[in-house]
């Protein structure tokens, strides 16, 4: 796992799972997030804008695999 800190957002621990050189899964653990959508809009229930942008993380993973 590697630690990633982006600006003032909560830090995250990222673990990549590969088959050979190919990334097949990524686990992202976000400390202090509790039960909320990470990086969501402020003021919305069950979202935390202090966390990394989960939508962006998810889309970047999926977009990368659409090309494979």
PDB file of N, CA and C in Angstrom:
ATOM      1  N   UNK A   1       0.833  -1.208   0.000  1.00  0.00           N
ATOM      2  CA  UNK A   1       0.000   0.000   0.000  1.00  0.00           C
ATOM      3  C   UNK A   1       0.871   1.264   0.000  1.00  0.00           C
ATOM      4  N   UNK A   2       0.316   2.306  -0.567  1.00  0.00           N
ATOM      5  CA  UNK A   2       1.021   3.584  -0.534  1.00  0.00           C
ATOM      6  C   UNK A   2       0.101   4.641   0.068  1.00  0.00           C
ATOM      7  N   UNK A   3       0.691   5.578   0.779  1.00  0.00           N
ATOM      8  CA  UNK A   3      -0.055   6.676   1.384  1.00  0.00           C
ATOM      9  C   UNK A   3      -0.116   7.830   0.392  1.00  0.00           C
ATOM     10  N   UNK A   4      -1.300   8.415   0.243  1.00  0.00           N
ATOM     11  CA  UNK A   4      -1.476   9.538  -0.681  1.00  0.00           C
ATOM     12  C   UNK A   4      -2.149  10.670   0.079  1.00  0.00           C
ATOM     13  N   UNK A   5      -1.578  11.851  -0.009  1.00  0.00           N
ATOM     14  CA  UNK A   5      -2.154  13.044   0.615  1.00  0.00           C
ATOM     15  C   UNK A   5      -2.269  14.106  -0.460  1.00  0.00           C
ATOM     16  N   UNK A   6      -3.470  14.621  -0.665  1.00  0.00           N
ATOM     17  CA  UNK A   6      -3.680  15.666  -1.672  1.00  0.00           C
ATOM     18  C   UNK A   6      -4.245  16.902  -0.983  1.00  0.00           C
ATOM     19  N   UNK A   7      -3.418  17.890  -0.837  1.00  0.00           N
ATOM     20  CA  UNK A   7      -3.859  19.144  -0.234  1.00  0.00           C
ATOM     21  C   UNK A   7      -4.390  18.950   1.175  1.00  0.00           C
ATOM     22  N   UNK A   8      -5.539  19.551   1.443  1.00  0.00           N
ATOM     23  CA  UNK A   8      -6.151  19.505   2.772  1.00  0.00           C
ATOM     24  C   UNK A   8      -7.117  18.331   2.947  1.00  0.00           C
ATOM     25  N   UNK A   9      -7.297  17.537   1.925  1.00  0.00           N
ATOM     26  CA  UNK A   9      -8.234  16.408   2.014  1.00  0.00           C
ATOM     27  C   UNK A   9      -7.684  15.318   2.923  1.00  0.00           C
ATOM     28  N   UNK A  10      -8.565  14.438   3.376  1.00  0.00           N
ATOM     29  CA  UNK A  10      -8.135  13.322   4.213  1.00  0.00           C
ATOM     30  C   UNK A  10      -7.117  12.473   3.447  1.00  0.00           C
ATOM     31  N   UNK A  11      -6.127  11.949   4.156  1.00  0.00           N
ATOM     32  CA  UNK A  11      -5.178  11.054   3.483  1.00  0.00           C
ATOM     33  C   UNK A  11      -5.849   9.729   3.135  1.00  0.00           C
ATOM     34  N   UNK A  12      -5.289   9.036   2.160  1.00  0.00           N
ATOM     35  CA  UNK A  12      -5.825   7.730   1.791  1.00  0.00           C
ATOM     36  C   UNK A  12      -4.681   6.739   1.616  1.00  0.00           C
ATOM     37  N   UNK A  13      -5.013   5.481   1.827  1.00  0.00           N
ATOM     38  CA  UNK A  13      -4.068   4.396   1.603  1.00  0.00           C
ATOM     39  C   UNK A  13      -4.546   3.647   0.369  1.00  0.00           C
ATOM     40  N   UNK A  14      -3.677   3.516  -0.627  1.00  0.00           N
ATOM     41  CA  UNK A  14      -4.045   2.907  -1.902  1.00  0.00           C
ATOM     42  C   UNK A  14      -3.257   1.615  -2.098  1.00  0.00           C
ATOM     43  N   UNK A  15      -3.987   0.531  -2.370  1.00  0.00           N
ATOM     44  CA  UNK A  15      -3.362  -0.754  -2.668  1.00  0.00           C
ATOM     45  C   UNK A  15      -3.829  -1.196  -4.046  1.00  0.00           C
ATOM     46  N   UNK A  16      -2.873  -1.447  -4.938  1.00  0.00           N
ATOM     47  CA  UNK A  16      -3.187  -1.927  -6.285  1.00  0.00           C
ATOM     48  C   UNK A  16      -3.019  -3.440  -6.341  1.00  0.00           C
ATOM     49  N   UNK A  17      -3.936  -4.097  -7.022  1.00  0.00           N
ATOM     50  CA  UNK A  17      -3.873  -5.540  -7.240  1.00  0.00           C
ATOM     51  C   UNK A  17      -3.697  -5.761  -8.735  1.00  0.00           C
ATOM     52  N   UNK A  18      -2.658  -6.509  -9.075  1.00  0.00           N
ATOM     53  CA  UNK A  18      -2.316  -6.695 -10.482  1.00  0.00           C
ATOM     54  C   UNK A  18      -2.222  -8.162 -10.848  1.00  0.00           C
ATOM     55  N   UNK A  19      -2.499  -8.434 -12.107  1.00  0.00           N
ATOM     56  CA  UNK A  19      -2.213  -9.725 -12.723  1.00  0.00           C
ATOM     57  C   UNK A  19      -1.139  -9.424 -13.753  1.00  0.00           C
ATOM     58  N   UNK A  20       0.087  -9.812 -13.437  1.00  0.00           N
ATOM     59  CA  UNK A  20       1.211  -9.391 -14.268  1.00  0.00           C
ATOM     60  C   UNK A  20       1.309  -7.882 -14.184  1.00  0.00           C
ATOM     61  N   UNK A  21       1.441  -7.202 -15.325  1.00  0.00           N
ATOM     62  CA  UNK A  21       1.520  -5.741 -15.294  1.00  0.00           C
ATOM     63  C   UNK A  21       0.150  -5.053 -15.272  1.00  0.00           C
ATOM     64  N   UNK A  22      -0.915  -5.824 -15.433  1.00  0.00           N
ATOM     65  CA  UNK A  22      -2.256  -5.251 -15.573  1.00  0.00           C
ATOM     66  C   UNK A  22      -2.932  -5.019 -14.221  1.00  0.00           C
ATOM     67  N   UNK A  23      -3.390  -3.797 -13.995  1.00  0.00           N
ATOM     68  CA  UNK A  23      -4.134  -3.443 -12.792  1.00  0.00           C
ATOM     69  C   UNK A  23      -5.544  -4.013 -12.908  1.00  0.00           C
ATOM     70  N   UNK A  24      -5.961  -4.829 -11.929  1.00  0.00           N
ATOM     71  CA  UNK A  24      -7.291  -5.435 -11.987  1.00  0.00           C
ATOM     72  C   UNK A  24      -8.218  -4.921 -10.891  1.00  0.00           C
ATOM     73  N   UNK A  25      -7.655  -4.376  -9.819  1.00  0.00           N
ATOM     74  CA  UNK A  25      -8.472  -3.821  -8.737  1.00  0.00           C
ATOM     75  C   UNK A  25      -7.637  -2.820  -7.957  1.00  0.00           C
ATOM     76  N   UNK A  26      -8.317  -1.878  -7.332  1.00  0.00           N
ATOM     77  CA  UNK A  26      -7.641  -0.893  -6.487  1.00  0.00           C
ATOM     78  C   UNK A  26      -8.482  -0.709  -5.224  1.00  0.00           C
ATOM     79  N   UNK A  27      -7.843  -0.853  -4.087  1.00  0.00           N
ATOM     80  CA  UNK A  27      -8.483  -0.647  -2.788  1.00  0.00           C
ATOM     81  C   UNK A  27      -8.031   0.704  -2.257  1.00  0.00           C
ATOM     82  N   UNK A  28      -8.995   1.564  -1.920  1.00  0.00           N
ATOM     83  CA  UNK A  28      -8.684   2.878  -1.369  1.00  0.00           C
ATOM     84  C   UNK A  28      -9.333   2.963   0.009  1.00  0.00           C
ATOM     85  N   UNK A  29      -8.502   3.109   1.038  1.00  0.00           N
ATOM     86  CA  UNK A  29      -8.983   3.254   2.412  1.00  0.00           C
ATOM     87  C   UNK A  29      -8.788   4.698   2.842  1.00  0.00           C
ATOM     88  N   UNK A  30      -9.859   5.303   3.360  1.00  0.00           N
ATOM     89  CA  UNK A  30      -9.808   6.706   3.759  1.00  0.00           C
ATOM     90  C   UNK A  30     -10.104   6.790   5.247  1.00  0.00           C
ATOM     91  N   UNK A  31      -9.100   7.161   6.004  1.00  0.00           N
ATOM     92  CA  UNK A  31      -9.238   7.293   7.449  1.00  0.00           C
ATOM     93  C   UNK A  31     -10.083   8.522   7.775  1.00  0.00           C
ATOM     94  N   UNK A  32     -10.848   8.470   8.836  1.00  0.00           N
ATOM     95  CA  UNK A  32     -11.671   9.575   9.351  1.00  0.00           C
ATOM     96  C   UNK A  32     -12.898   9.872   8.498  1.00  0.00           C
ATOM     97  N   UNK A  33     -13.203   9.037   7.519  1.00  0.00           N
ATOM     98  CA  UNK A  33     -14.321   9.346   6.634  1.00  0.00           C
ATOM     99  C   UNK A  33     -15.671   8.966   7.239  1.00  0.00           C
ATOM    100  N   UNK A  34     -15.698   7.926   8.053  1.00  0.00           N
ATOM    101  CA  UNK A  34     -16.959   7.397   8.596  1.00  0.00           C
ATOM    102  C   UNK A  34     -17.801   6.853   7.436  1.00  0.00           C
ATOM    103  N   UNK A  35     -19.126   6.931   7.558  1.00  0.00           N
ATOM    104  CA  UNK A  35     -20.003   6.361   6.535  1.00  0.00           C
ATOM    105  C   UNK A  35     -20.538   7.498   5.667  1.00  0.00           C
ATOM    106  N   UNK A  36     -19.723   7.925   4.703  1.00  0.00           N
ATOM    107  CA  UNK A  36     -20.103   9.049   3.847  1.00  0.00           C
ATOM    108  C   UNK A  36     -19.472   8.868   2.474  1.00  0.00           C
ATOM    109  N   UNK A  37     -20.052   9.541   1.474  1.00  0.00           N
ATOM    110  CA  UNK A  37     -19.458   9.537   0.133  1.00  0.00           C
ATOM    111  C   UNK A  37     -18.303  10.521   0.150  1.00  0.00           C
ATOM    112  N   UNK A  38     -17.130  10.013  -0.150  1.00  0.00           N
ATOM    113  CA  UNK A  38     -15.921  10.824  -0.091  1.00  0.00           C
ATOM    114  C   UNK A  38     -15.893  11.869  -1.199  1.00  0.00           C
ATOM    115  N   UNK A  39     -15.648  13.112  -0.804  1.00  0.00           N
ATOM    116  CA  UNK A  39     -15.547  14.195  -1.777  1.00  0.00           C
ATOM    117  C   UNK A  39     -16.889  14.731  -2.239  1.00  0.00           C
ATOM    118  N   UNK A  40     -17.954  14.332  -1.570  1.00  0.00           N
ATOM    119  CA  UNK A  40     -19.285  14.792  -1.956  1.00  0.00           C
ATOM    120  C   UNK A  40     -19.505  16.263  -1.640  1.00  0.00           C
ATOM    121  N   UNK A  41     -20.621  16.780  -2.088  1.00  0.00           N
ATOM    122  CA  UNK A  41     -20.945  18.193  -1.905  1.00  0.00           C
ATOM    123  C   UNK A  41     -21.201  18.512  -0.437  1.00  0.00           C
ATOM    124  N   UNK A  42     -20.691  19.640   0.003  1.00  0.00           N
ATOM    125  CA  UNK A  42     -20.918  20.091   1.378  1.00  0.00           C
ATOM    126  C   UNK A  42     -22.413  20.302   1.602  1.00  0.00           C
ATOM    127  N   UNK A  43     -22.880  19.972   2.769  1.00  0.00           N
ATOM    128  CA  UNK A  43     -24.279  20.179   3.107  1.00  0.00           C
ATOM    129  C   UNK A  43     -25.203  19.057   2.684  1.00  0.00           C
ATOM    130  N   UNK A  44     -24.716  18.107   1.928  1.00  0.00           N
ATOM    131  CA  UNK A  44     -25.533  16.969   1.518  1.00  0.00           C
ATOM    132  C   UNK A  44     -25.401  15.856   2.549  1.00  0.00           C
ATOM    133  N   UNK A  45     -26.503  15.172   2.859  1.00  0.00           N
ATOM    134  CA  UNK A  45     -26.401  14.072   3.818  1.00  0.00           C
ATOM    135  C   UNK A  45     -25.505  12.961   3.270  1.00  0.00           C
ATOM    136  N   UNK A  46     -24.764  12.364   4.153  1.00  0.00           N
ATOM    137  CA  UNK A  46     -23.899  11.221   3.824  1.00  0.00           C
ATOM    138  C   UNK A  46     -22.816  11.561   2.801  1.00  0.00           C
ATOM    139  N   UNK A  47     -22.344  12.783   2.800  1.00  0.00           N
ATOM    140  CA  UNK A  47     -21.201  13.138   1.954  1.00  0.00           C
ATOM    141  C   UNK A  47     -20.207  13.932   2.794  1.00  0.00           C
ATOM    142  N   UNK A  48     -18.939  13.844   2.431  1.00  0.00           N
ATOM    143  CA  UNK A  48     -17.888  14.542   3.165  1.00  0.00           C
ATOM    144  C   UNK A  48     -16.922  15.174   2.170  1.00  0.00           C
ATOM    145  N   UNK A  49     -16.992  16.500   1.995  1.00  0.00           N
ATOM    146  CA  UNK A  49     -16.140  17.171   1.024  1.00  0.00           C
ATOM    147  C   UNK A  49     -14.655  17.150   1.388  1.00  0.00           C
ATOM    148  N   UNK A  50     -14.316  16.774   2.616  1.00  0.00           N
ATOM    149  CA  UNK A  50     -12.909  16.713   3.025  1.00  0.00           C
ATOM    150  C   UNK A  50     -12.209  15.458   2.516  1.00  0.00           C
ATOM    151  N   UNK A  51     -12.972  14.477   2.077  1.00  0.00           N
ATOM    152  CA  UNK A  51     -12.377  13.252   1.560  1.00  0.00           C
ATOM    153  C   UNK A  51     -11.967  13.406   0.108  1.00  0.00           C
ATOM    154  N   UNK A  52     -11.106  12.507  -0.387  1.00  0.00           N
ATOM    155  CA  UNK A  52     -10.753  12.513  -1.808  1.00  0.00           C
ATOM    156  C   UNK A  52     -12.015  12.338  -2.662  1.00  0.00           C
ATOM    157  N   UNK A  53     -12.011  12.832  -3.860  1.00  0.00           N
ATOM    158  CA  UNK A  53     -13.170  12.772  -4.748  1.00  0.00           C
ATOM    159  C   UNK A  53     -13.388  11.333  -5.238  1.00  0.00           C
ATOM    160  N   UNK A  54     -14.302  10.618  -4.594  1.00  0.00           N
ATOM    161  CA  UNK A  54     -14.556   9.211  -4.924  1.00  0.00           C
ATOM    162  C   UNK A  54     -15.069   9.055  -6.353  1.00  0.00           C
ATOM    163  N   UNK A  55     -15.869   9.988  -6.819  1.00  0.00           N
ATOM    164  CA  UNK A  55     -16.383   9.908  -8.190  1.00  0.00           C
ATOM    165  C   UNK A  55     -15.239   9.968  -9.195  1.00  0.00           C
ATOM    166  N   UNK A  56     -14.302  10.854  -8.963  1.00  0.00           N
ATOM    167  CA  UNK A  56     -13.148  10.979  -9.863  1.00  0.00           C
ATOM    168  C   UNK A  56     -12.269   9.736  -9.801  1.00  0.00           C
ATOM    169  N   UNK A  57     -12.033   9.202  -8.592  1.00  0.00           N
ATOM    170  CA  UNK A  57     -11.233   7.984  -8.447  1.00  0.00           C
ATOM    171  C   UNK A  57     -11.874   6.822  -9.203  1.00  0.00           C
ATOM    172  N   UNK A  58     -13.180   6.672  -9.040  1.00  0.00           N
ATOM    173  CA  UNK A  58     -13.903   5.587  -9.697  1.00  0.00           C
ATOM    174  C   UNK A  58     -13.858   5.739 -11.216  1.00  0.00           C
ATOM    175  N   UNK A  59     -14.133   6.948 -11.707  1.00  0.00           N
ATOM    176  CA  UNK A  59     -14.145   7.153 -13.149  1.00  0.00           C
ATOM    177  C   UNK A  59     -12.764   6.931 -13.757  1.00  0.00           C
ATOM    178  N   UNK A  60     -11.699   7.369 -13.094  1.00  0.00           N
ATOM    179  CA  UNK A  60     -10.366   7.183 -13.669  1.00  0.00           C
ATOM    180  C   UNK A  60     -10.022   5.701 -13.771  1.00  0.00           C
ATOM    181  N   UNK A  61     -10.467   4.897 -12.795  1.00  0.00           N
ATOM    182  CA  UNK A  61     -10.226   3.454 -12.853  1.00  0.00           C
ATOM    183  C   UNK A  61     -11.015   2.825 -14.003  1.00  0.00           C
ATOM    184  N   UNK A  62     -12.290   3.148 -14.104  1.00  0.00           N
ATOM    185  CA  UNK A  62     -13.146   2.574 -15.148  1.00  0.00           C
ATOM    186  C   UNK A  62     -12.677   3.019 -16.535  1.00  0.00           C
ATOM    187  N   UNK A  63     -12.364   4.288 -16.702  1.00  0.00           N
ATOM    188  CA  UNK A  63     -11.925   4.796 -18.008  1.00  0.00           C
ATOM    189  C   UNK A  63     -10.639   4.108 -18.458  1.00  0.00           C
ATOM    190  N   UNK A  64      -9.767   3.857 -17.538  1.00  0.00           N
ATOM    191  CA  UNK A  64      -8.517   3.166 -17.874  1.00  0.00           C
ATOM    192  C   UNK A  64      -8.805   1.752 -18.387  1.00  0.00           C
ATOM    193  N   UNK A  65      -9.800   1.105 -17.817  1.00  0.00           N
ATOM    194  CA  UNK A  65     -10.108  -0.268 -18.212  1.00  0.00           C
ATOM    195  C   UNK A  65     -10.976  -0.345 -19.458  1.00  0.00           C
ATOM    196  N   UNK A  66     -11.650   0.720 -19.813  1.00  0.00           N
ATOM    197  CA  UNK A  66     -12.403   0.739 -21.066  1.00  0.00           C
ATOM    198  C   UNK A  66     -11.459   0.669 -22.259  1.00  0.00           C
ATOM    199  N   UNK A  67     -10.248   1.161 -22.086  1.00  0.00           N
ATOM    200  CA  UNK A  67      -9.257   1.161 -23.172  1.00  0.00           C
ATOM    201  C   UNK A  67      -8.539  -0.172 -23.296  1.00  0.00           C
ATOM    202  N   UNK A  68      -8.557  -0.985 -22.236  1.00  0.00           N
ATOM    203  CA  UNK A  68      -7.824  -2.268 -22.253  1.00  0.00           C
ATOM    204  C   UNK A  68      -8.527  -3.320 -23.075  1.00  0.00           C
TER     205      UNK A  68
END
